[in-house]
């Protein structure tokens, strides 16, 4: 058998990762973790791999990387021997990864194995049933064109297409879709590889306990192999823009989007980070379908003026004038420039368009979920906390998230607004310490108004805060001890809080 060698792209990719690790004072053996150049499983283990995630400040030396196969059953055959070695105590535990868009090691394990699921990217659409079967490693970027060609669209996904479907299910994602719970609500069924190496079916009526644990379970309860997801008719949407004081957001959102006669199918809000009116002004953008386009096959447009959008956003980093200009453009110019777009085109944009590529700083996400009745109180508290902290807030997007009844680790236990906050942070341990202090203070503010926070980001919450925000946590960990007692599946989230 020929010895596997890294490609030039892989060497360059991990050279950059190593540089980031060294900048933080970390050291580890460098190996290969990117399958993309060949799309095949390299023979043998890849020991000592150095991985990072979307934070770019979390370099982690792992035991090695194992690669999934395109077919779920073949993946189970490939991974099975490792699971048996782990169970026998001959190998460290396994973490499950997609594109590693988390920010705190949720898809990595120091000293452990990582399963890269991305080769599992098969797609099969049943148009009559309005259900698509998707391999867990499939990205939304790959899925959207398949659905678009048949007049369909994802029912619920993030607002960008970079993520893997398995990763989206593992964090129980949500997006701009109004009137919907998180993505767990769209799942008809899953095929799951358990710690024992068995492939089982999970759904609302079959292995229901495991189903609820896996959705929003961050890979702690097994490997999602494939999922059956409900889809939604594509349509051309007309955008509508409305501005208001931030403290009037709930009233205006109820009038514009939640009213019985509203036809809005997607919507998001924006809070101003302009220093002249910091978190005091808001914008609601809602999208209504043109009836004669519903379910039709429409062109799948590329992101509109992506380079300009990036320039406006990135030039606001570190600049009060840039933030003032961006808010003015978004509030005043966008309504005049925006035209109809299809549902798929709205979702067919990478988060990478706005990503920070600096070697000195990273964009760090937070998200807080707040009941409608206490949103104004949380915004008021957050304004004071963030201004006092001195941290740089680049963006706040507000999303409508309905009550989740499926996930054991539900963050939306009633109808809530999700506030996605994007901070700019220096890539140093000292700066991360300051961000930890800010995060804990914002979590306390959310808990004070019966809210919660999202788990895919930096692991800065205290263990007490996790348990207060997620009352199902202890029950989930008790189930984990019962179904995976060793445990076989671990990651940084589990190690930090379990």
Short mmCIF file of C-alpha atoms in Angstrom, two decimals:
data_model
loop_
_atom_site.label_atom_id
_atom_site.label_comp_id
_atom_site.label_asym_id
_atom_site.label_seq_id
_atom_site.Cartn_x
_atom_site.Cartn_y
_atom_site.Cartn_z
CA UNK A 1 0.00 0.00 0.00
CA UNK A 2 1.40 3.39 -0.95
CA UNK A 3 2.24 5.70 1.92
CA UNK A 4 -0.16 8.65 2.18
CA UNK A 5 1.46 12.09 1.79
CA UNK A 6 -0.01 15.52 2.56
CA UNK A 7 -0.87 17.74 -0.36
CA UNK A 8 0.52 21.26 -0.79
CA UNK A 9 -2.88 22.70 0.23
CA UNK A 10 -2.90 20.65 3.41
CA UNK A 11 0.61 21.73 4.35
CA UNK A 12 -0.31 25.38 3.76
CA UNK A 13 -3.58 25.07 5.68
CA UNK A 14 -1.94 23.57 8.74
CA UNK A 15 1.07 25.78 8.50
CA UNK A 16 -1.33 28.70 9.11
CA UNK A 17 -2.92 26.85 12.01
CA UNK A 18 0.46 26.17 13.55
CA UNK A 19 1.37 29.85 13.27
CA UNK A 20 -1.80 30.75 15.17
CA UNK A 21 -0.95 28.22 17.88
CA UNK A 22 2.57 29.51 18.28
CA UNK A 23 1.25 33.07 18.56
CA UNK A 24 -0.67 31.91 21.64
CA UNK A 25 2.36 30.16 23.09
CA UNK A 26 1.10 26.65 22.31
CA UNK A 27 3.25 23.88 20.89
CA UNK A 28 2.20 20.60 19.32
CA UNK A 29 3.21 18.14 16.66
CA UNK A 30 1.85 19.23 13.31
CA UNK A 31 0.04 16.74 11.12
CA UNK A 32 -2.72 16.74 8.53
CA UNK A 33 -6.44 17.10 9.27
CA UNK A 34 -7.95 18.28 5.98
CA UNK A 35 -9.47 15.59 3.75
CA UNK A 36 -10.79 18.04 1.16
CA UNK A 37 -7.99 17.87 -1.41
CA UNK A 38 -8.68 14.21 -2.20
CA UNK A 39 -12.00 13.46 -0.51
CA UNK A 40 -10.73 10.01 0.49
CA UNK A 41 -9.79 8.33 3.73
CA UNK A 42 -6.01 8.30 4.22
CA UNK A 43 -4.69 4.87 5.21
CA UNK A 44 -3.72 4.55 8.83
CA UNK A 45 -3.97 7.05 11.66
CA UNK A 46 -2.81 10.64 11.50
CA UNK A 47 -1.17 11.01 14.92
CA UNK A 48 -0.43 14.28 16.62
CA UNK A 49 -2.74 16.41 14.50
CA UNK A 50 -3.10 20.06 15.47
CA UNK A 51 -6.65 21.35 15.00
CA UNK A 52 -8.37 24.67 15.60
CA UNK A 53 -11.92 25.95 15.31
CA UNK A 54 -13.64 29.14 14.16
CA UNK A 55 -12.23 31.13 17.06
CA UNK A 56 -8.66 30.66 15.75
CA UNK A 57 -7.55 30.89 19.38
CA UNK A 58 -8.13 27.28 20.38
CA UNK A 59 -5.27 25.18 18.91
CA UNK A 60 -5.67 21.62 20.15
CA UNK A 61 -3.24 18.72 19.77
CA UNK A 62 -5.30 15.57 19.22
CA UNK A 63 -4.29 11.90 19.05
CA UNK A 64 -5.31 11.78 15.41
CA UNK A 65 -8.03 12.21 12.82
CA UNK A 66 -10.24 9.47 11.42
CA UNK A 67 -12.26 10.13 8.30
CA UNK A 68 -15.84 9.08 7.59
CA UNK A 69 -16.83 7.34 4.36
CA UNK A 70 -19.50 8.60 1.93
CA UNK A 71 -21.94 5.82 2.89
CA UNK A 72 -23.20 5.70 6.50
CA UNK A 73 -22.82 1.92 6.81
CA UNK A 74 -19.26 2.15 5.52
CA UNK A 75 -18.53 4.86 8.07
CA UNK A 76 -19.81 2.55 10.81
CA UNK A 77 -17.48 -0.18 9.51
CA UNK A 78 -14.51 2.20 9.45
CA UNK A 79 -15.14 3.68 12.90
CA UNK A 80 -16.22 0.44 14.60
CA UNK A 81 -12.72 -0.91 15.33
CA UNK A 82 -11.71 2.37 16.97
CA UNK A 83 -14.84 2.37 19.13
CA UNK A 84 -13.96 -1.15 20.29
CA UNK A 85 -10.39 -0.11 21.12
CA UNK A 86 -11.69 2.87 23.09
CA UNK A 87 -14.13 0.63 24.96
CA UNK A 88 -11.27 -1.72 25.81
CA UNK A 89 -9.18 1.13 27.16
CA UNK A 90 -6.60 0.85 24.39
CA UNK A 91 -7.30 4.27 22.81
CA UNK A 92 -8.47 7.68 24.03
CA UNK A 93 -12.03 8.86 23.45
CA UNK A 94 -13.49 10.23 20.19
CA UNK A 95 -14.89 13.68 19.34
CA UNK A 96 -17.14 14.24 16.33
CA UNK A 97 -16.46 17.12 13.94
CA UNK A 98 -17.92 18.72 10.82
CA UNK A 99 -16.39 22.00 9.68
CA UNK A 100 -15.51 22.95 13.29
CA UNK A 101 -17.45 26.21 13.31
CA UNK A 102 -17.78 26.05 17.09
CA UNK A 103 -15.49 28.24 19.18
CA UNK A 104 -14.61 26.30 22.31
CA UNK A 105 -13.50 22.83 21.34
CA UNK A 106 -17.00 21.31 21.10
CA UNK A 107 -15.75 19.28 18.10
CA UNK A 108 -12.26 18.53 19.42
CA UNK A 109 -10.62 16.61 22.25
CA UNK A 110 -7.11 17.26 23.53
CA UNK A 111 -5.18 14.01 23.25
CA UNK A 112 -8.18 12.20 21.79
CA UNK A 113 -9.38 11.09 18.38
CA UNK A 114 -11.49 13.26 16.06
CA UNK A 115 -13.91 11.85 13.48
CA UNK A 116 -14.14 14.14 10.44
CA UNK A 117 -17.65 13.54 9.08
CA UNK A 118 -17.41 15.65 5.92
CA UNK A 119 -17.05 12.76 3.43
CA UNK A 120 -20.62 11.70 4.40
CA UNK A 121 -22.19 14.09 1.90
CA UNK A 122 -24.83 12.12 0.00
CA UNK A 123 -28.20 13.79 -0.69
CA UNK A 124 -31.51 12.17 -1.68
CA UNK A 125 -34.67 14.27 -2.10
CA UNK A 126 -38.20 12.87 -1.93
CA UNK A 127 -40.15 15.72 -3.52
CA UNK A 128 -43.55 14.11 -2.96
CA UNK A 129 -42.94 13.72 0.79
CA UNK A 130 -41.07 17.04 1.01
CA UNK A 131 -38.24 15.30 2.84
CA UNK A 132 -34.53 15.19 2.05
CA UNK A 133 -32.14 12.54 3.35
CA UNK A 134 -28.76 14.12 3.97
CA UNK A 135 -25.40 12.74 5.03
CA UNK A 136 -24.23 14.41 8.23
CA UNK A 137 -21.10 15.82 6.61
CA UNK A 138 -23.02 17.62 3.87
CA UNK A 139 -22.73 21.39 4.03
CA UNK A 140 -25.74 23.62 3.39
CA UNK A 141 -23.70 25.05 0.53
CA UNK A 142 -23.97 21.62 -1.15
CA UNK A 143 -27.60 21.00 -0.17
CA UNK A 144 -29.18 24.31 -1.21
CA UNK A 145 -28.55 23.87 -5.00
CA UNK A 146 -30.11 20.39 -4.91
CA UNK A 147 -33.24 21.69 -3.19
CA UNK A 148 -33.32 24.79 -5.38
CA UNK A 149 -33.42 22.71 -8.57
CA UNK A 150 -36.65 21.10 -7.31
CA UNK A 151 -38.30 24.30 -6.07
CA UNK A 152 -37.54 23.65 -2.40
CA UNK A 153 -35.48 25.26 0.33
CA UNK A 154 -34.25 24.33 3.81
CA UNK A 155 -37.04 24.76 6.32
CA UNK A 156 -34.67 25.83 9.11
CA UNK A 157 -30.93 26.43 8.94
CA UNK A 158 -28.42 29.05 10.04
CA UNK A 159 -28.30 32.34 8.19
CA UNK A 160 -25.19 31.16 6.30
CA UNK A 161 -24.33 28.05 4.33
CA UNK A 162 -20.82 27.16 5.58
CA UNK A 163 -21.92 24.65 8.21
CA UNK A 164 -22.40 20.89 8.03
CA UNK A 165 -25.88 19.45 8.51
CA UNK A 166 -24.64 17.15 11.28
CA UNK A 167 -23.07 20.11 13.03
CA UNK A 168 -26.29 22.10 12.69
CA UNK A 169 -28.26 19.26 14.28
CA UNK A 170 -25.69 18.83 17.03
CA UNK A 171 -26.02 22.50 18.07
CA UNK A 172 -29.77 22.53 17.26
CA UNK A 173 -29.36 25.63 15.10
CA UNK A 174 -31.89 28.30 14.17
CA UNK A 175 -31.99 31.14 11.64
CA UNK A 176 -34.12 33.92 10.18
CA UNK A 177 -37.20 31.73 9.71
CA UNK A 178 -40.18 33.21 11.53
CA UNK A 179 -42.66 31.09 13.39
CA UNK A 180 -40.36 28.07 13.72
CA UNK A 181 -38.58 26.34 16.59
CA UNK A 182 -34.92 25.34 16.07
CA UNK A 183 -33.93 22.77 13.43
CA UNK A 184 -34.79 19.84 15.73
CA UNK A 185 -38.45 20.48 14.86
CA UNK A 186 -37.78 19.66 11.17
CA UNK A 187 -36.12 16.27 11.74
CA UNK A 188 -38.22 13.26 10.75
CA UNK A 189 -35.55 10.77 11.76
CA UNK A 190 -31.84 10.09 12.25
CA UNK A 191 -29.44 7.21 11.75
CA UNK A 192 -26.98 7.18 14.61
CA UNK A 193 -23.77 5.30 15.38
CA UNK A 194 -23.74 4.56 19.11
CA UNK A 195 -20.84 4.05 21.49
CA UNK A 196 -21.25 0.28 21.16
CA UNK A 197 -20.79 0.47 17.38
CA UNK A 198 -24.45 -0.21 16.64
CA UNK A 199 -26.32 1.77 13.97
CA UNK A 200 -29.80 2.69 15.24
CA UNK A 201 -32.74 4.69 13.94
CA UNK A 202 -33.99 7.57 16.07
CA UNK A 203 -37.10 9.68 15.72
CA UNK A 204 -40.08 11.09 17.61
CA UNK A 205 -41.58 7.60 17.81
CA UNK A 206 -38.45 5.41 17.82
CA UNK A 207 -35.64 5.63 20.37
CA UNK A 208 -37.22 8.95 21.32
CA UNK A 209 -35.01 9.50 24.37
CA UNK A 210 -31.85 9.17 22.29
CA UNK A 211 -33.40 11.38 19.60
CA UNK A 212 -33.91 14.20 22.10
CA UNK A 213 -30.40 13.82 23.48
CA UNK A 214 -28.66 13.86 20.09
CA UNK A 215 -30.43 16.99 18.80
CA UNK A 216 -28.51 19.74 20.51
CA UNK A 217 -26.24 17.12 22.11
CA UNK A 218 -22.92 18.29 20.62
CA UNK A 219 -21.78 14.81 19.59
CA UNK A 220 -21.79 13.52 23.16
CA UNK A 221 -24.33 10.78 22.50
CA UNK A 222 -23.21 9.28 19.19
CA UNK A 223 -22.32 10.00 15.58
CA UNK A 224 -25.13 11.33 13.39
CA UNK A 225 -24.74 9.45 10.11
CA UNK A 226 -27.66 10.87 8.15
CA UNK A 227 -30.90 12.73 8.76
CA UNK A 228 -34.32 13.05 7.16
CA UNK A 229 -35.26 16.73 7.12
CA UNK A 230 -38.48 18.48 6.17
CA UNK A 231 -38.08 21.04 3.38
CA UNK A 232 -39.96 24.25 2.52
CA UNK A 233 -41.14 25.69 -0.82
CA UNK A 234 -38.71 28.17 -2.30
CA UNK A 235 -40.12 31.57 -3.32
CA UNK A 236 -39.03 35.01 -4.33
CA UNK A 237 -39.16 37.30 -1.31
CA UNK A 238 -39.71 41.05 -1.15
CA UNK A 239 -37.72 42.75 1.64
CA UNK A 240 -39.26 45.36 3.94
CA UNK A 241 -37.29 47.61 6.32
CA UNK A 242 -38.55 49.32 9.46
CA UNK A 243 -36.59 51.23 12.11
CA UNK A 244 -37.58 51.91 15.71
CA UNK A 245 -36.15 52.50 19.20
CA UNK A 246 -34.58 49.29 20.49
CA UNK A 247 -36.84 49.22 23.53
CA UNK A 248 -39.88 49.13 21.19
CA UNK A 249 -38.58 46.07 19.32
CA UNK A 250 -41.06 43.56 20.74
CA UNK A 251 -44.08 45.76 20.05
CA UNK A 252 -42.97 46.49 16.48
CA UNK A 253 -41.99 42.88 15.74
CA UNK A 254 -45.39 41.73 16.97
CA UNK A 255 -47.13 44.26 14.72
CA UNK A 256 -45.00 43.66 11.61
CA UNK A 257 -44.21 39.94 11.78
CA UNK A 258 -46.32 38.12 14.36
CA UNK A 259 -49.71 39.66 13.55
CA UNK A 260 -52.29 37.20 12.13
CA UNK A 261 -52.37 39.00 8.78
CA UNK A 262 -48.57 39.03 8.38
CA UNK A 263 -47.18 37.03 5.45
CA UNK A 264 -43.52 37.32 6.52
CA UNK A 265 -41.68 34.00 6.29
CA UNK A 266 -38.21 35.23 7.21
CA UNK A 267 -37.13 38.16 9.36
CA UNK A 268 -34.24 39.43 11.41
CA UNK A 269 -33.49 42.43 13.55
CA UNK A 270 -30.40 44.54 13.98
CA UNK A 271 -29.38 46.66 16.96
CA UNK A 272 -27.16 49.66 16.40
CA UNK A 273 -23.52 49.51 17.53
CA UNK A 274 -23.04 53.12 16.39
CA UNK A 275 -21.48 54.83 19.45
CA UNK A 276 -23.95 57.73 19.07
CA UNK A 277 -26.92 55.43 19.81
CA UNK A 278 -25.33 52.21 21.08
CA UNK A 279 -28.05 49.51 21.41
CA UNK A 280 -30.66 52.27 21.40
CA UNK A 281 -31.90 51.97 17.81
CA UNK A 282 -33.15 48.90 15.98
CA UNK A 283 -34.02 47.76 12.49
CA UNK A 284 -36.38 44.94 11.46
CA UNK A 285 -35.98 43.37 8.02
CA UNK A 286 -38.79 41.02 6.98
CA UNK A 287 -39.26 39.02 3.81
CA UNK A 288 -42.67 38.26 2.29
CA UNK A 289 -43.16 35.81 -0.60
CA UNK A 290 -44.55 36.72 -4.01
CA UNK A 291 -47.46 34.22 -4.20
CA UNK A 292 -46.98 33.24 -7.85
CA UNK A 293 -43.37 32.20 -7.16
CA UNK A 294 -43.99 29.77 -4.29
CA UNK A 295 -42.57 26.34 -5.09
CA UNK A 296 -41.17 27.40 -8.45
CA UNK A 297 -37.63 26.85 -9.67
CA UNK A 298 -35.81 30.18 -9.35
CA UNK A 299 -32.25 31.28 -10.13
CA UNK A 300 -29.82 30.72 -7.28
CA UNK A 301 -28.04 34.05 -7.05
CA UNK A 302 -24.57 34.56 -5.68
CA UNK A 303 -24.18 36.91 -2.70
CA UNK A 304 -24.86 40.45 -3.90
CA UNK A 305 -21.84 42.80 -3.73
CA UNK A 306 -20.07 40.49 -1.27
CA UNK A 307 -16.79 42.38 -1.50
CA UNK A 308 -18.55 45.68 -0.74
CA UNK A 309 -20.45 44.13 2.18
CA UNK A 310 -17.18 42.80 3.56
CA UNK A 311 -15.42 46.14 3.15
CA UNK A 312 -18.17 48.04 4.99
CA UNK A 313 -18.28 45.49 7.81
CA UNK A 314 -14.53 45.03 8.30
CA UNK A 315 -13.84 48.76 8.09
CA UNK A 316 -16.12 49.25 11.06
CA UNK A 317 -13.75 47.13 13.20
CA UNK A 318 -11.67 49.39 15.40
CA UNK A 319 -13.39 52.51 14.03
CA UNK A 320 -16.21 54.52 15.58
CA UNK A 321 -16.58 56.36 12.27
CA UNK A 322 -16.84 53.03 10.45
CA UNK A 323 -19.60 51.87 12.83
CA UNK A 324 -21.47 55.15 12.33
CA UNK A 325 -21.22 54.79 8.54
CA UNK A 326 -22.32 51.14 8.57
CA UNK A 327 -25.42 51.87 10.67
CA UNK A 328 -26.35 54.81 8.46
CA UNK A 329 -26.01 52.69 5.32
CA UNK A 330 -27.98 49.81 6.81
CA UNK A 331 -30.79 52.04 8.04
CA UNK A 332 -30.99 54.58 5.21
CA UNK A 333 -29.45 53.11 2.06
CA UNK A 334 -30.32 49.41 2.28
CA UNK A 335 -34.09 49.91 1.84
CA UNK A 336 -33.46 51.76 -1.43
CA UNK A 337 -30.89 49.32 -2.76
CA UNK A 338 -32.45 45.99 -1.79
CA UNK A 339 -34.55 44.10 -4.31
CA UNK A 340 -36.42 40.78 -4.36
CA UNK A 341 -34.38 37.67 -3.64
CA UNK A 342 -35.31 34.03 -3.43
CA UNK A 343 -35.39 32.29 -0.07
CA UNK A 344 -32.49 30.12 -1.18
CA UNK A 345 -30.43 33.07 -2.36
CA UNK A 346 -30.85 34.75 1.02
CA UNK A 347 -29.44 31.64 2.73
CA UNK A 348 -26.78 30.96 0.10
CA UNK A 349 -24.09 33.18 1.56
CA UNK A 350 -20.98 32.17 3.48
CA UNK A 351 -20.22 33.56 6.91
CA UNK A 352 -16.65 33.74 5.61
CA UNK A 353 -17.62 36.88 3.66
CA UNK A 354 -17.35 38.82 6.92
CA UNK A 355 -14.64 36.80 8.68
CA UNK A 356 -11.67 38.40 10.41
CA UNK A 357 -8.44 37.23 8.73
CA UNK A 358 -6.12 39.22 10.98
CA UNK A 359 -3.33 37.45 12.84
CA UNK A 360 -3.87 39.78 15.82
CA UNK A 361 -7.65 39.59 16.35
CA UNK A 362 -10.60 37.19 16.06
CA UNK A 363 -14.35 37.64 15.89
CA UNK A 364 -15.97 35.95 18.88
CA UNK A 365 -19.69 35.14 18.93
CA UNK A 366 -22.07 35.13 21.86
CA UNK A 367 -25.81 34.45 21.78
CA UNK A 368 -28.44 35.07 24.42
CA UNK A 369 -32.07 33.89 24.30
CA UNK A 370 -34.56 36.15 26.04
CA UNK A 371 -38.35 35.88 26.45
CA UNK A 372 -40.36 38.53 24.60
CA UNK A 373 -41.56 40.10 27.83
CA UNK A 374 -38.04 40.75 29.14
CA UNK A 375 -36.16 41.71 25.96
CA UNK A 376 -36.11 45.44 26.74
CA UNK A 377 -34.77 44.79 30.23
CA UNK A 378 -31.97 42.62 28.85
CA UNK A 379 -31.00 45.16 26.18
CA UNK A 380 -30.79 47.86 28.84
CA UNK A 381 -28.58 45.68 31.05
CA UNK A 382 -26.39 44.55 28.13
CA UNK A 383 -25.79 48.14 27.03
CA UNK A 384 -24.39 49.08 30.43
CA UNK A 385 -22.34 45.87 30.81
CA UNK A 386 -20.72 46.03 27.37
CA UNK A 387 -19.90 49.73 27.53
CA UNK A 388 -18.35 49.31 30.96
CA UNK A 389 -16.31 46.30 29.80
CA UNK A 390 -14.52 48.19 27.04
CA UNK A 391 -14.95 45.23 24.67
CA UNK A 392 -15.61 46.03 21.01
CA UNK A 393 -19.04 44.92 19.79
CA UNK A 394 -19.26 44.72 15.99
CA UNK A 395 -22.80 43.49 15.43
CA UNK A 396 -26.05 42.37 17.06
CA UNK A 397 -28.60 40.37 15.07
CA UNK A 398 -31.97 39.45 16.59
CA UNK A 399 -33.78 36.24 15.61
CA UNK A 400 -37.25 34.88 16.28
CA UNK A 401 -37.03 31.41 17.87
CA UNK A 402 -40.12 29.48 18.90
CA UNK A 403 -40.40 27.01 21.76
CA UNK A 404 -38.40 23.80 21.38
CA UNK A 405 -40.12 20.65 22.65
CA UNK A 406 -37.65 18.08 21.30
CA UNK A 407 -34.16 18.72 22.60
CA UNK A 408 -33.28 17.68 26.14
CA UNK A 409 -30.78 20.56 26.17
CA UNK A 410 -33.29 23.09 24.86
CA UNK A 411 -32.29 26.75 24.94
CA UNK A 412 -35.75 27.94 23.80
CA UNK A 413 -38.08 26.55 26.45
CA UNK A 414 -40.57 29.25 25.47
CA UNK A 415 -40.79 31.65 22.51
CA UNK A 416 -37.66 33.80 22.65
CA UNK A 417 -35.58 36.30 20.75
CA UNK A 418 -32.01 35.20 20.10
CA UNK A 419 -29.46 38.04 20.22
CA UNK A 420 -26.34 37.08 18.26
CA UNK A 421 -23.44 39.29 19.34
CA UNK A 422 -20.17 39.51 17.41
CA UNK A 423 -17.22 40.86 19.40
CA UNK A 424 -13.71 41.62 18.15
CA UNK A 425 -11.03 40.27 20.45
CA UNK A 426 -7.24 40.22 20.47
CA UNK A 427 -5.76 36.74 20.16
CA UNK A 428 -4.07 36.68 23.56
CA UNK A 429 -4.72 34.89 26.83
CA UNK A 430 -5.18 38.23 28.59
CA UNK A 431 -7.86 39.32 26.10
CA UNK A 432 -9.59 35.95 26.45
CA UNK A 433 -9.69 36.48 30.20
CA UNK A 434 -11.43 39.81 29.73
CA UNK A 435 -13.90 38.19 27.34
CA UNK A 436 -14.58 35.47 29.91
CA UNK A 437 -15.48 38.09 32.51
CA UNK A 438 -17.80 39.88 30.06
CA UNK A 439 -19.47 36.63 29.02
CA UNK A 440 -20.23 35.61 32.58
CA UNK A 441 -21.71 39.01 33.35
CA UNK A 442 -23.95 38.88 30.23
CA UNK A 443 -25.03 35.33 31.09
CA UNK A 444 -26.05 36.49 34.56
CA UNK A 445 -28.03 39.33 32.95
CA UNK A 446 -29.82 36.83 30.70
CA UNK A 447 -30.54 34.47 33.59
CA UNK A 448 -31.89 37.39 35.60
CA UNK A 449 -34.65 37.89 32.97
CA UNK A 450 -35.39 34.14 32.62
CA UNK A 451 -33.22 33.81 29.54
CA UNK A 452 -30.37 31.51 28.60
CA UNK A 453 -27.32 31.40 26.37
CA UNK A 454 -25.96 29.28 23.50
CA UNK A 455 -23.36 26.55 24.02
CA UNK A 456 -21.39 26.47 20.68
CA UNK A 457 -19.12 29.35 21.62
CA UNK A 458 -16.19 29.91 23.97
CA UNK A 459 -16.50 27.80 27.13
CA UNK A 460 -16.50 30.81 29.42
CA UNK A 461 -19.66 30.07 31.41
CA UNK A 462 -19.32 28.65 34.91
CA UNK A 463 -20.66 25.18 35.64
CA UNK A 464 -23.36 26.75 37.80
CA UNK A 465 -24.43 29.02 34.92
CA UNK A 466 -24.71 26.05 32.56
CA UNK A 467 -26.96 24.20 34.97
CA UNK A 468 -29.13 27.26 35.62
CA UNK A 469 -29.52 27.97 31.91
CA UNK A 470 -30.05 24.31 30.99
CA UNK A 471 -32.18 22.59 33.64
CA UNK A 472 -31.97 19.39 31.58
CA UNK A 473 -28.18 19.25 31.85
CA UNK A 474 -27.95 16.89 34.82
CA UNK A 475 -30.57 14.57 33.33
CA UNK A 476 -28.66 14.54 30.05
CA UNK A 477 -25.42 13.71 31.84
CA UNK A 478 -27.15 10.94 33.78
CA UNK A 479 -28.36 9.50 30.46
CA UNK A 480 -24.84 9.88 29.10
CA UNK A 481 -23.46 7.82 32.00
CA UNK A 482 -26.03 5.14 31.31
CA UNK A 483 -25.66 4.83 27.52
CA UNK A 484 -21.95 5.71 27.22
CA UNK A 485 -20.43 5.05 30.66
CA UNK A 486 -16.73 5.03 29.68
CA UNK A 487 -17.28 7.50 27.94
CA UNK A 488 -16.41 6.72 24.31
CA UNK A 489 -17.58 10.12 23.01
CA UNK A 490 -16.02 13.20 24.59
CA UNK A 491 -15.12 16.76 23.67
CA UNK A 492 -14.04 19.96 25.37
CA UNK A 493 -17.65 20.89 26.23
CA UNK A 494 -18.18 17.58 28.02
CA UNK A 495 -14.84 17.76 29.83
CA UNK A 496 -15.47 21.33 30.99
CA UNK A 497 -19.00 20.91 32.37
CA UNK A 498 -19.80 17.24 32.93
#
